[in-house]
Amino acid sequence: MRTQQMLPKDMLYFINQWCSKEIELFVDQVLLIRAQKKSPGFSYQETDLLQRINEGIPFDLQQKYNKLISKRENSTLTEKEYDDLLSLIDKIEKMDAQRIAYLSQLAKIRKTTLPQIMLDLGIKEPEIL
């Protein structure tokens, strides 16, 4: 039996109807598939680490962060919002630190360096502001 293939434009039409959380989960899985295709034959531990590396910042957290940054840039940030922004920055930095730890573990498993793993996975170093 022949399976019907869905074109990317058709997929995008359906994906556009999903809620942001569904899209987040889908993107995480797509990134994992991409990583697996770049380096087939992962162990369970590598697959788990890749999944954690590709999780990213939750959509709602990113939205709130973007909103507060925009308000800060427009000089309309209240004192409470400033405190919220500092708290969000702290959370995001902790998530980034955890991601680096996962990348380091993956580098150790693959007997390579952190910069090489980042290059292999297409992860760019963050800009220093």
N, CA, C and O atoms as CSV, one atom per row, in Angstrom:
chain,resi,resn,atom,element,x,y,z
A,1,MET,N,N,0.836,-1.167,0.000
A,1,MET,CA,C,0.000,0.000,0.000
A,1,MET,C,C,0.892,1.246,0.000
A,1,MET,O,O,1.865,1.325,0.750
A,2,ARG,N,N,0.557,2.185,-0.824
A,2,ARG,CA,C,1.331,3.405,-0.950
A,2,ARG,C,C,0.806,4.440,0.051
A,2,ARG,O,O,-0.402,4.637,0.183
A,3,THR,N,N,1.730,5.091,0.745
A,3,THR,CA,C,1.311,6.131,1.682
A,3,THR,C,C,1.301,7.479,0.977
A,3,THR,O,O,2.122,7.750,0.100
A,4,GLN,N,N,0.370,8.299,1.374
A,4,GLN,CA,C,0.264,9.622,0.783
A,4,GLN,C,C,1.240,10.555,1.493
A,4,GLN,O,O,1.324,10.564,2.721
A,5,GLN,N,N,1.972,11.338,0.709
A,5,GLN,CA,C,2.918,12.280,1.291
A,5,GLN,C,C,2.276,13.655,1.415
A,5,GLN,O,O,1.523,14.099,0.549
A,6,MET,N,N,2.598,14.304,2.514
A,6,MET,CA,C,2.081,15.648,2.739
A,6,MET,C,C,3.184,16.645,2.403
A,6,MET,O,O,4.324,16.490,2.841
A,7,LEU,N,N,2.848,17.645,1.642
A,7,LEU,CA,C,3.806,18.678,1.283
A,7,LEU,C,C,4.022,19.618,2.466
A,7,LEU,O,O,3.113,19.822,3.272
A,8,PRO,N,N,5.226,20.193,2.574
A,8,PRO,CA,C,5.476,21.119,3.686
A,8,PRO,C,C,4.453,22.252,3.775
A,8,PRO,O,O,4.055,22.635,4.876
A,9,LYS,N,N,4.022,22.793,2.631
A,9,LYS,CA,C,3.044,23.894,2.684
A,9,LYS,C,C,1.723,23.425,3.291
A,9,LYS,O,O,1.053,24.185,3.991
A,10,ASP,N,N,1.346,22.157,3.019
A,10,ASP,CA,C,0.126,21.606,3.621
A,10,ASP,C,C,0.297,21.437,5.130
A,10,ASP,O,O,-0.613,21.725,5.908
A,11,MET,N,N,1.479,20.966,5.526
A,11,MET,CA,C,1.764,20.806,6.951
A,11,MET,C,C,1.667,22.146,7.667
A,11,MET,O,O,1.079,22.249,8.744
A,12,LEU,N,N,2.251,23.168,7.057
A,12,LEU,CA,C,2.235,24.493,7.674
A,12,LEU,C,C,0.813,25.011,7.855
A,12,LEU,O,O,0.510,25.677,8.844
A,13,TYR,N,N,-0.054,24.704,6.899
A,13,TYR,CA,C,-1.455,25.114,7.009
A,13,TYR,C,C,-2.077,24.513,8.270
A,13,TYR,O,O,-2.740,25.212,9.036
A,14,PHE,N,N,-1.857,23.216,8.479
A,14,PHE,CA,C,-2.435,22.547,9.646
A,14,PHE,C,C,-1.761,23.000,10.941
A,14,PHE,O,O,-2.428,23.212,11.954
A,15,ILE,N,N,-0.442,23.147,10.902
A,15,ILE,CA,C,0.294,23.574,12.091
A,15,ILE,C,C,-0.156,24.958,12.537
A,15,ILE,O,O,-0.214,25.241,13.734
A,16,ASN,N,N,-0.469,25.808,11.587
A,16,ASN,CA,C,-0.917,27.167,11.890
A,16,ASN,C,C,-2.203,27.178,12.725
A,16,ASN,O,O,-2.510,28.181,13.368
A,17,GLN,N,N,-2.943,26.089,12.718
A,17,GLN,CA,C,-4.192,26.000,13.469
A,17,GLN,C,C,-3.977,25.519,14.909
A,17,GLN,O,O,-4.905,25.548,15.718
A,18,TRP,N,N,-2.771,25.084,15.225
A,18,TRP,CA,C,-2.473,24.575,16.556
A,18,TRP,C,C,-2.260,25.717,17.542
A,18,TRP,O,O,-2.009,26.859,17.156
A,19,CYS,N,N,-2.367,25.378,18.827
A,19,CYS,CA,C,-2.025,26.353,19.865
A,19,CYS,C,C,-0.501,26.406,19.992
A,19,CYS,O,O,0.206,25.522,19.508
A,20,SER,N,N,-0.018,27.438,20.639
A,20,SER,CA,C,1.432,27.638,20.721
A,20,SER,C,C,2.144,26.480,21.428
A,20,SER,O,O,3.264,26.132,21.052
A,21,LYS,N,N,1.522,25.887,22.431
A,21,LYS,CA,C,2.155,24.772,23.152
A,21,LYS,C,C,2.328,23.562,22.234
A,21,LYS,O,O,3.365,22.900,22.268
A,22,GLU,N,N,1.315,23.271,21.416
A,22,GLU,CA,C,1.420,22.157,20.467
A,22,GLU,C,C,2.541,22.417,19.467
A,22,GLU,O,O,3.292,21.508,19.113
A,23,ILE,N,N,2.648,23.660,19.017
A,23,ILE,CA,C,3.705,24.015,18.064
A,23,ILE,C,C,5.072,23.849,18.711
A,23,ILE,O,O,5.999,23.330,18.088
A,24,GLU,N,N,5.201,24.290,19.965
A,24,GLU,CA,C,6.462,24.138,20.693
A,24,GLU,C,C,6.892,22.675,20.754
A,24,GLU,O,O,8.039,22.343,20.455
A,25,LEU,N,N,5.969,21.815,21.140
A,25,LEU,CA,C,6.279,20.388,21.248
A,25,LEU,C,C,6.646,19.804,19.891
A,25,LEU,O,O,7.565,18.991,19.786
A,26,PHE,N,N,5.932,20.218,18.860
A,26,PHE,CA,C,6.205,19.741,17.508
A,26,PHE,C,C,7.597,20.178,17.055
A,26,PHE,O,O,8.356,19.379,16.507
A,27,VAL,N,N,7.924,21.433,17.285
A,27,VAL,CA,C,9.236,21.953,16.881
A,27,VAL,C,C,10.348,21.205,17.613
A,27,VAL,O,O,11.369,20.873,17.012
A,28,ASP,N,N,10.158,20.938,18.899
A,28,ASP,CA,C,11.156,20.171,19.644
A,28,ASP,C,C,11.403,18.817,18.987
A,28,ASP,O,O,12.547,18.385,18.845
A,29,GLN,N,N,10.325,18.156,18.591
A,29,GLN,CA,C,10.458,16.846,17.957
A,29,GLN,C,C,11.125,16.948,16.587
A,29,GLN,O,O,11.934,16.094,16.226
A,30,VAL,N,N,10.790,17.989,15.826
A,30,VAL,CA,C,11.408,18.188,14.510
A,30,VAL,C,C,12.910,18.424,14.669
A,30,VAL,O,O,13.708,17.884,13.904
A,31,LEU,N,N,13.296,19.229,15.660
A,31,LEU,CA,C,14.715,19.484,15.893
A,31,LEU,C,C,15.443,18.205,16.294
A,31,LEU,O,O,16.588,17.984,15.901
A,32,LEU,N,N,14.779,17.375,17.070
A,32,LEU,CA,C,15.376,16.101,17.452
A,32,LEU,C,C,15.555,15.205,16.230
A,32,LEU,O,O,16.602,14.579,16.068
A,33,ILE,N,N,14.551,15.143,15.382
A,33,ILE,CA,C,14.648,14.342,14.152
A,33,ILE,C,C,15.791,14.851,13.288
A,33,ILE,O,O,16.559,14.064,12.735
A,34,ARG,N,N,15.899,16.184,13.173
A,34,ARG,CA,C,16.986,16.764,12.376
A,34,ARG,C,C,18.343,16.362,12.946
A,34,ARG,O,O,19.245,15.980,12.201
A,35,ALA,N,N,18.485,16.447,14.254
A,35,ALA,CA,C,19.749,16.078,14.887
A,35,ALA,C,C,20.050,14.598,14.677
A,35,ALA,O,O,21.198,14.227,14.436
A,36,GLN,N,N,19.024,13.750,14.768
A,36,GLN,CA,C,19.226,12.316,14.570
A,36,GLN,C,C,19.641,12.007,13.140
A,36,GLN,O,O,20.460,11.117,12.913
A,37,LYS,N,N,19.092,12.724,12.183
A,37,LYS,CA,C,19.445,12.490,10.782
A,37,LYS,C,C,20.872,12.944,10.494
A,37,LYS,O,O,21.551,12.376,9.640
A,38,LYS,N,N,21.323,13.980,11.217
A,38,LYS,CA,C,22.696,14.440,11.042
A,38,LYS,C,C,23.683,13.431,11.619
A,38,LYS,O,O,24.790,13.278,11.103
A,39,SER,N,N,23.288,12.750,12.678
A,39,SER,CA,C,24.151,11.776,13.342
A,39,SER,C,C,23.327,10.559,13.737
A,39,SER,O,O,22.948,10.421,14.900
A,40,PRO,N,N,23.042,9.667,12.777
A,40,PRO,CA,C,22.216,8.499,13.099
A,40,PRO,C,C,22.911,7.549,14.079
A,40,PRO,O,O,24.132,7.572,14.229
A,41,GLY,N,N,22.121,6.734,14.725
A,41,GLY,CA,C,22.669,5.722,15.622
A,41,GLY,C,C,22.928,6.237,17.029
A,41,GLY,O,O,23.897,5.826,17.667
A,42,PHE,N,N,22.083,7.122,17.519
A,42,PHE,CA,C,22.249,7.656,18.859
A,42,PHE,C,C,21.912,6.608,19.905
A,42,PHE,O,O,21.057,5.748,19.697
A,43,SER,N,N,22.595,6.698,21.022
A,43,SER,CA,C,22.216,5.895,22.176
A,43,SER,C,C,21.007,6.567,22.829
A,43,SER,O,O,20.657,7.700,22.498
A,44,TYR,N,N,20.386,5.856,23.750
A,44,TYR,CA,C,19.252,6.437,24.474
A,44,TYR,C,C,19.687,7.708,25.196
A,44,TYR,O,O,18.970,8.708,25.199
A,45,GLN,N,N,20.866,7.659,25.804
A,45,GLN,CA,C,21.368,8.811,26.558
A,45,GLN,C,C,21.578,10.020,25.644
A,45,GLN,O,O,21.243,11.146,26.012
A,46,GLU,N,N,22.133,9.784,24.451
A,46,GLU,CA,C,22.327,10.880,23.497
A,46,GLU,C,C,20.983,11.455,23.052
A,46,GLU,O,O,20.818,12.672,22.968
A,47,THR,N,N,20.039,10.583,22.772
A,47,THR,CA,C,18.712,11.035,22.344
A,47,THR,C,C,18.056,11.872,23.433
A,47,THR,O,O,17.464,12.913,23.149
A,48,ASP,N,N,18.160,11.420,24.672
A,48,ASP,CA,C,17.594,12.158,25.797
A,48,ASP,C,C,18.256,13.530,25.933
A,48,ASP,O,O,17.572,14.534,26.129
A,49,LEU,N,N,19.578,13.570,25.830
A,49,LEU,CA,C,20.289,14.846,25.928
A,49,LEU,C,C,19.903,15.777,24.786
A,49,LEU,O,O,19.691,16.970,25.003
A,50,LEU,N,N,19.810,15.244,23.578
A,50,LEU,CA,C,19.431,16.071,22.430
A,50,LEU,C,C,18.032,16.647,22.609
A,50,LEU,O,O,17.771,17.796,22.253
A,51,GLN,N,N,17.149,15.846,23.157
A,51,GLN,CA,C,15.789,16.328,23.403
A,51,GLN,C,C,15.809,17.479,24.411
A,51,GLN,O,O,15.127,18.486,24.223
A,52,ARG,N,N,16.581,17.325,25.462
A,52,ARG,CA,C,16.673,18.371,26.485
A,52,ARG,C,C,17.355,19.630,25.939
A,52,ARG,O,O,16.953,20.749,26.258
A,53,ILE,N,N,18.385,19.438,25.117
A,53,ILE,CA,C,19.096,20.566,24.505
A,53,ILE,C,C,18.157,21.367,23.621
A,53,ILE,O,O,18.233,22.595,23.581
A,54,ASN,N,N,17.278,20.681,22.916
A,54,ASN,CA,C,16.391,21.334,21.955
A,54,ASN,C,C,15.090,21.852,22.555
A,54,ASN,O,O,14.252,22.391,21.831
A,55,GLU,N,N,14.906,21.701,23.862
A,55,GLU,CA,C,13.660,22.154,24.481
A,55,GLU,C,C,13.438,23.652,24.328
A,55,GLU,O,O,12.329,24.077,24.003
A,56,GLY,N,N,14.435,24.433,24.548
A,56,GLY,CA,C,14.281,25.879,24.412
A,56,GLY,C,C,13.476,26.492,25.540
A,56,GLY,O,O,13.052,25.814,26.476
A,57,ILE,N,N,13.280,27.783,25.423
A,57,ILE,CA,C,12.525,28.536,26.422
A,57,ILE,C,C,11.040,28.354,26.140
A,57,ILE,O,O,10.618,28.492,24.991
A,58,PRO,N,N,10.234,28.047,27.157
A,58,PRO,CA,C,8.797,27.903,26.926
A,58,PRO,C,C,8.213,29.160,26.270
A,58,PRO,O,O,8.619,30.283,26.567
A,59,PHE,N,N,7.269,28.941,25.390
A,59,PHE,CA,C,6.697,30.022,24.590
A,59,PHE,C,C,6.150,31.152,25.450
A,59,PHE,O,O,6.414,32.323,25.176
A,60,ASP,N,N,5.386,30.811,26.492
A,60,ASP,CA,C,4.789,31.854,27.326
A,60,ASP,C,C,5.847,32.679,28.050
A,60,ASP,O,O,5.691,33.889,28.212
A,61,LEU,N,N,6.914,32.033,28.480
A,61,LEU,CA,C,8.018,32.730,29.135
A,61,LEU,C,C,8.715,33.670,28.146
A,61,LEU,O,O,9.042,34.808,28.482
A,62,GLN,N,N,8.935,33.181,26.930
A,62,GLN,CA,C,9.572,33.992,25.893
A,62,GLN,C,C,8.707,35.203,25.544
A,62,GLN,O,O,9.217,36.308,25.360
A,63,GLN,N,N,7.395,34.984,25.455
A,63,GLN,CA,C,6.480,36.088,25.144
A,63,GLN,C,C,6.515,37.160,26.231
A,63,GLN,O,O,6.579,38.355,25.941
A,64,LYS,N,N,6.474,36.720,27.469
A,64,LYS,CA,C,6.501,37.669,28.588
A,64,LYS,C,C,7.822,38.438,28.591
A,64,LYS,O,O,7.845,39.651,28.798
A,65,TYR,N,N,8.913,37.722,28.360
A,65,TYR,CA,C,10.238,38.350,28.295
A,65,TYR,C,C,10.276,39.398,27.183
A,65,TYR,O,O,10.725,40.523,27.405
A,66,ASN,N,N,9.808,39.037,25.998
A,66,ASN,CA,C,9.814,39.964,24.861
A,66,ASN,C,C,8.988,41.215,25.161
A,66,ASN,O,O,9.384,42.330,24.823
A,67,LYS,N,N,7.841,41.013,25.798
A,67,LYS,CA,C,6.967,42.139,26.139
A,67,LYS,C,C,7.664,43.086,27.112
A,67,LYS,O,O,7.621,44.305,26.943
A,68,LEU,N,N,8.306,42.515,28.132
A,68,LEU,CA,C,8.981,43.350,29.127
A,68,LEU,C,C,10.203,44.055,28.538
A,68,LEU,O,O,10.477,45.205,28.879
A,69,ILE,N,N,10.924,43.387,27.673
A,69,ILE,CA,C,12.076,44.014,27.005
A,69,ILE,C,C,11.598,45.183,26.153
A,69,ILE,O,O,12.219,46.246,26.141
A,70,SER,N,N,10.506,44.985,25.449
A,70,SER,CA,C,9.943,46.047,24.617
A,70,SER,C,C,9.553,47.257,25.473
A,70,SER,O,O,9.816,48.402,25.106
A,71,LYS,N,N,8.927,46.984,26.607
A,71,LYS,CA,C,8.540,48.074,27.512
A,71,LYS,C,C,9.780,48.777,28.067
A,71,LYS,O,O,9.793,49.998,28.226
A,72,ARG,N,N,10.808,48.005,28.357
A,72,ARG,CA,C,12.047,48.613,28.865
A,72,ARG,C,C,12.668,49.523,27.805
A,72,ARG,O,O,13.119,50.627,28.109
A,73,GLU,N,N,12.685,49.046,26.557
A,73,GLU,CA,C,13.248,49.838,25.463
A,73,GLU,C,C,12.447,51.113,25.222
A,73,GLU,O,O,13.000,52.124,24.789
A,74,ASN,N,N,11.146,51.068,25.500
A,74,ASN,CA,C,10.283,52.242,25.326
A,74,ASN,C,C,10.185,53.093,26.595
A,74,ASN,O,O,9.434,54.066,26.647
A,75,SER,N,N,10.949,52.712,27.602
A,75,SER,CA,C,10.964,53.423,28.895
A,75,SER,C,C,9.581,53.487,29.544
A,75,SER,O,O,9.222,54.496,30.151
A,76,THR,N,N,8.808,52.406,29.412
A,76,THR,CA,C,7.476,52.354,30.026
A,76,THR,C,C,7.364,51.225,31.049
A,76,THR,O,O,6.263,50.824,31.428
A,77,LEU,N,N,8.497,50.725,31.483
A,77,LEU,CA,C,8.541,49.602,32.415
A,77,LEU,C,C,8.309,50.106,33.842
A,77,LEU,O,O,8.998,51.016,34.303
A,78,THR,N,N,7.341,49.515,34.532
A,78,THR,CA,C,7.090,49.880,35.929
A,78,THR,C,C,8.117,49.177,36.813
A,78,THR,O,O,8.851,48.300,36.358
A,79,GLU,N,N,8.154,49.573,38.061
A,79,GLU,CA,C,9.092,48.957,38.999
A,79,GLU,C,C,8.780,47.463,39.176
A,79,GLU,O,O,9.688,46.632,39.220
A,80,LYS,N,N,7.499,47.139,39.274
A,80,LYS,CA,C,7.075,45.730,39.403
A,80,LYS,C,C,7.487,44.940,38.163
A,80,LYS,O,O,7.994,43.824,38.274
A,81,GLU,N,N,7.270,45.517,36.988
A,81,GLU,CA,C,7.649,44.842,35.741
A,81,GLU,C,C,9.161,44.672,35.653
A,81,GLU,O,O,9.652,43.677,35.121
A,82,TYR,N,N,9.890,45.648,36.176
A,82,TYR,CA,C,11.349,45.538,36.194
A,82,TYR,C,C,11.773,44.345,37.055
A,82,TYR,O,O,12.652,43.575,36.668
A,83,ASP,N,N,11.151,44.201,38.208
A,83,ASP,CA,C,11.434,43.051,39.076
A,83,ASP,C,C,11.073,41.741,38.376
A,83,ASP,O,O,11.806,40.756,38.468
A,84,ASP,N,N,9.936,41.740,37.675
A,84,ASP,CA,C,9.524,40.553,36.914
A,84,ASP,C,C,10.553,40.223,35.834
A,84,ASP,O,O,10.885,39.058,35.615
A,85,LEU,N,N,11.052,41.262,35.163
A,85,LEU,CA,C,12.052,41.062,34.111
A,85,LEU,C,C,13.326,40.461,34.687
A,85,LEU,O,O,13.896,39.537,34.106
A,86,LEU,N,N,13.775,40.978,35.824
A,86,LEU,CA,C,14.973,40.425,36.465
A,86,LEU,C,C,14.773,38.957,36.826
A,86,LEU,O,O,15.677,38.137,36.660
A,87,SER,N,N,13.588,38.638,37.316
A,87,SER,CA,C,13.268,37.253,37.661
A,87,SER,C,C,13.278,36.360,36.415
A,87,SER,O,O,13.800,35.245,36.442
A,88,LEU,N,N,12.695,36.865,35.326
A,88,LEU,CA,C,12.684,36.106,34.071
A,88,LEU,C,C,14.096,35.899,33.537
A,88,LEU,O,O,14.441,34.808,33.084
A,89,ILE,N,N,14.901,36.939,33.593
A,89,ILE,CA,C,16.288,36.836,33.127
A,89,ILE,C,C,17.019,35.769,33.920
A,89,ILE,O,O,17.774,34.976,33.358
A,90,ASP,N,N,16.796,35.750,35.230
A,90,ASP,CA,C,17.426,34.742,36.084
A,90,ASP,C,C,16.996,33.330,35.676
A,90,ASP,O,O,17.828,32.427,35.581
A,91,LYS,N,N,15.691,33.145,35.434
A,91,LYS,CA,C,15.179,31.835,35.003
A,91,LYS,C,C,15.799,31.411,33.676
A,91,LYS,O,O,16.223,30.267,33.513
A,92,ILE,N,N,15.844,32.344,32.733
A,92,ILE,CA,C,16.371,32.038,31.402
A,92,ILE,C,C,17.859,31.708,31.476
A,92,ILE,O,O,18.331,30.796,30.797
A,93,GLU,N,N,18.597,32.453,32.303
A,93,GLU,CA,C,20.024,32.167,32.470
A,93,GLU,C,C,20.238,30.780,33.068
A,93,GLU,O,O,21.159,30.067,32.671
A,94,LYS,N,N,19.393,30.395,34.018
A,94,LYS,CA,C,19.498,29.057,34.611
A,94,LYS,C,C,19.191,27.982,33.565
A,94,LYS,O,O,19.846,26.940,33.526
A,95,MET,N,N,18.199,28.241,32.727
A,95,MET,CA,C,17.868,27.289,31.660
A,95,MET,C,C,19.026,27.179,30.665
A,95,MET,O,O,19.357,26.085,30.207
A,96,ASP,N,N,19.634,28.314,30.336
A,96,ASP,CA,C,20.775,28.310,29.421
A,96,ASP,C,C,21.961,27.560,30.024
A,96,ASP,O,O,22.653,26.818,29.327
A,97,ALA,N,N,22.193,27.758,31.327
A,97,ALA,CA,C,23.284,27.054,32.001
A,97,ALA,C,C,23.035,25.542,31.981
A,97,ALA,O,O,23.961,24.757,31.778
A,98,GLN,N,N,21.786,25.145,32.191
A,98,GLN,CA,C,21.448,23.720,32.142
A,98,GLN,C,C,21.661,23.170,30.739
A,98,GLN,O,O,22.143,22.050,30.570
A,99,ARG,N,N,21.302,23.956,29.739
A,99,ARG,CA,C,21.492,23.540,28.344
A,99,ARG,C,C,22.980,23.335,28.051
A,99,ARG,O,O,23.354,22.376,27.375
A,100,ILE,N,N,23.820,24.228,28.554
A,100,ILE,CA,C,25.268,24.087,28.373
A,100,ILE,C,C,25.753,22.811,29.063
A,100,ILE,O,O,26.621,22.112,28.540
A,101,ALA,N,N,25.196,22.510,30.229
A,101,ALA,CA,C,25.571,21.274,30.928
A,101,ALA,C,C,25.204,20.051,30.085
A,101,ALA,O,O,25.982,19.101,29.992
A,102,TYR,N,N,24.012,20.075,29.471
A,102,TYR,CA,C,23.610,18.965,28.602
A,102,TYR,C,C,24.531,18.862,27.387
A,102,TYR,O,O,24.924,17.765,26.990
A,103,LEU,N,N,24.870,19.996,26.807
A,103,LEU,CA,C,25.787,19.996,25.659
A,103,LEU,C,C,27.150,19.435,26.061
A,103,LEU,O,O,27.767,18.688,25.302
A,104,SER,N,N,27.612,19.796,27.251
A,104,SER,CA,C,28.897,19.291,27.748
A,104,SER,C,C,28.858,17.778,27.943
A,104,SER,O,O,29.814,17.075,27.615
A,105,GLN,N,N,27.741,17.284,28.482
A,105,GLN,CA,C,27.592,15.835,28.657
A,105,GLN,C,C,27.627,15.123,27.307
A,105,GLN,O,O,28.257,14.076,27.162
A,106,LEU,N,N,26.943,15.704,26.326
A,106,LEU,CA,C,26.923,15.115,24.990
A,106,LEU,C,C,28.319,15.129,24.380
A,106,LEU,O,O,28.727,14.158,23.743
A,107,ALA,N,N,29.052,16.220,24.568
A,107,ALA,CA,C,30.423,16.312,24.057
A,107,ALA,C,C,31.296,15.229,24.686
A,107,ALA,O,O,32.124,14.617,24.011
A,108,LYS,N,N,31.101,15.000,25.976
A,108,LYS,CA,C,31.884,13.971,26.679
A,108,LYS,C,C,31.574,12.581,26.111
A,108,LYS,O,O,32.482,11.786,25.869
A,109,ILE,N,N,30.287,12.297,25.903
A,109,ILE,CA,C,29.877,11.001,25.349
A,109,ILE,C,C,30.495,10.785,23.974
A,109,ILE,O,O,30.959,9.692,23.650
A,110,ARG,N,N,30.492,11.839,23.177
A,110,ARG,CA,C,31.001,11.729,21.801
A,110,ARG,C,C,32.505,11.978,21.706
A,110,ARG,O,O,33.083,11.968,20.619
A,111,LYS,N,N,33.120,12.199,22.853
A,111,LYS,CA,C,34.566,12.417,22.914
A,111,LYS,C,C,35.004,13.555,21.988
A,111,LYS,O,O,35.893,13.401,21.151
A,112,THR,N,N,34.350,14.687,22.170
A,112,THR,CA,C,34.670,15.877,21.388
A,112,THR,C,C,34.552,17.099,22.295
A,112,THR,O,O,34.326,16.967,23.497
A,113,THR,N,N,34.704,18.268,21.723
A,113,THR,CA,C,34.661,19.504,22.504
A,113,THR,C,C,33.270,20.133,22.462
A,113,THR,O,O,32.458,19.835,21.586
A,114,LEU,N,N,33.023,21.002,23.423
A,114,LEU,CA,C,31.756,21.730,23.456
A,114,LEU,C,C,31.564,22.574,22.190
A,114,LEU,O,O,30.490,22.526,21.590
A,115,PRO,N,N,32.584,23.351,21.764
A,115,PRO,CA,C,32.395,24.122,20.520
A,115,PRO,C,C,32.082,23.237,19.305
A,115,PRO,O,O,31.301,23.626,18.437
A,116,GLN,N,N,32.688,22.053,19.249
A,116,GLN,CA,C,32.437,21.165,18.114
A,116,GLN,C,C,31.012,20.619,18.146
A,116,GLN,O,O,30.358,20.529,17.106
A,117,ILE,N,N,30.531,20.256,19.326
A,117,ILE,CA,C,29.144,19.779,19.459
A,117,ILE,C,C,28.180,20.876,19.028
A,117,ILE,O,O,27.213,20.618,18.312
A,118,MET,N,N,28.447,22.098,19.466
A,118,MET,CA,C,27.579,23.217,19.094
A,118,MET,C,C,27.589,23.421,17.584
A,118,MET,O,O,26.548,23.684,16.981
A,119,LEU,N,N,28.751,23.300,16.985
A,119,LEU,CA,C,28.864,23.421,15.530
A,119,LEU,C,C,28.100,22.291,14.847
A,119,LEU,O,O,27.368,22.527,13.887
A,120,ASP,N,N,28.268,21.071,15.338
A,120,ASP,CA,C,27.583,19.904,14.763
A,120,ASP,C,C,26.063,20.052,14.813
A,120,ASP,O,O,25.362,19.629,13.894
A,121,LEU,N,N,25.565,20.649,15.881
A,121,LEU,CA,C,24.120,20.788,16.069
A,121,LEU,C,C,23.571,22.101,15.516
A,121,LEU,O,O,22.367,22.352,15.577
A,122,GLY,N,N,24.450,22.928,14.983
A,122,GLY,CA,C,24.006,24.204,14.420
A,122,GLY,C,C,23.605,25.214,15.479
A,122,GLY,O,O,22.753,26.070,15.239
A,123,ILE,N,N,24.219,25.114,16.652
A,123,ILE,CA,C,23.920,26.037,17.748
A,123,ILE,C,C,24.981,27.132,17.749
A,123,ILE,O,O,26.177,26.860,17.854
A,124,LYS,N,N,24.521,28.363,17.631
A,124,LYS,CA,C,25.444,29.498,17.611
A,124,LYS,C,C,25.673,30.003,19.024
A,124,LYS,O,O,24.792,29.938,19.882
A,125,GLU,N,N,26.877,30.507,19.244
A,125,GLU,CA,C,27.167,31.123,20.534
A,125,GLU,C,C,26.341,32.393,20.656
A,125,GLU,O,O,26.176,33.123,19.679
A,126,PRO,N,N,25.820,32.662,21.847
A,126,PRO,CA,C,25.013,33.882,22.003
A,126,PRO,C,C,25.877,35.130,21.859
A,126,PRO,O,O,27.067,35.132,22.172
A,127,GLU,N,N,25.237,36.186,21.375
A,127,GLU,CA,C,25.938,37.461,21.263
A,127,GLU,C,C,26.153,38.026,22.657
A,127,GLU,O,O,25.297,37.904,23.533
A,128,ILE,N,N,27.291,38.636,22.845
A,128,ILE,CA,C,27.567,39.283,24.124
A,128,ILE,C,C,27.173,40.738,23.984
A,128,ILE,O,O,27.668,41.452,23.112
A,129,LEU,N,N,26.275,41.167,24.855
A,129,LEU,CA,C,25.768,42.548,24.783
A,129,LEU,C,C,26.497,43.446,25.742
A,129,LEU,O,O,26.203,44.639,25.816
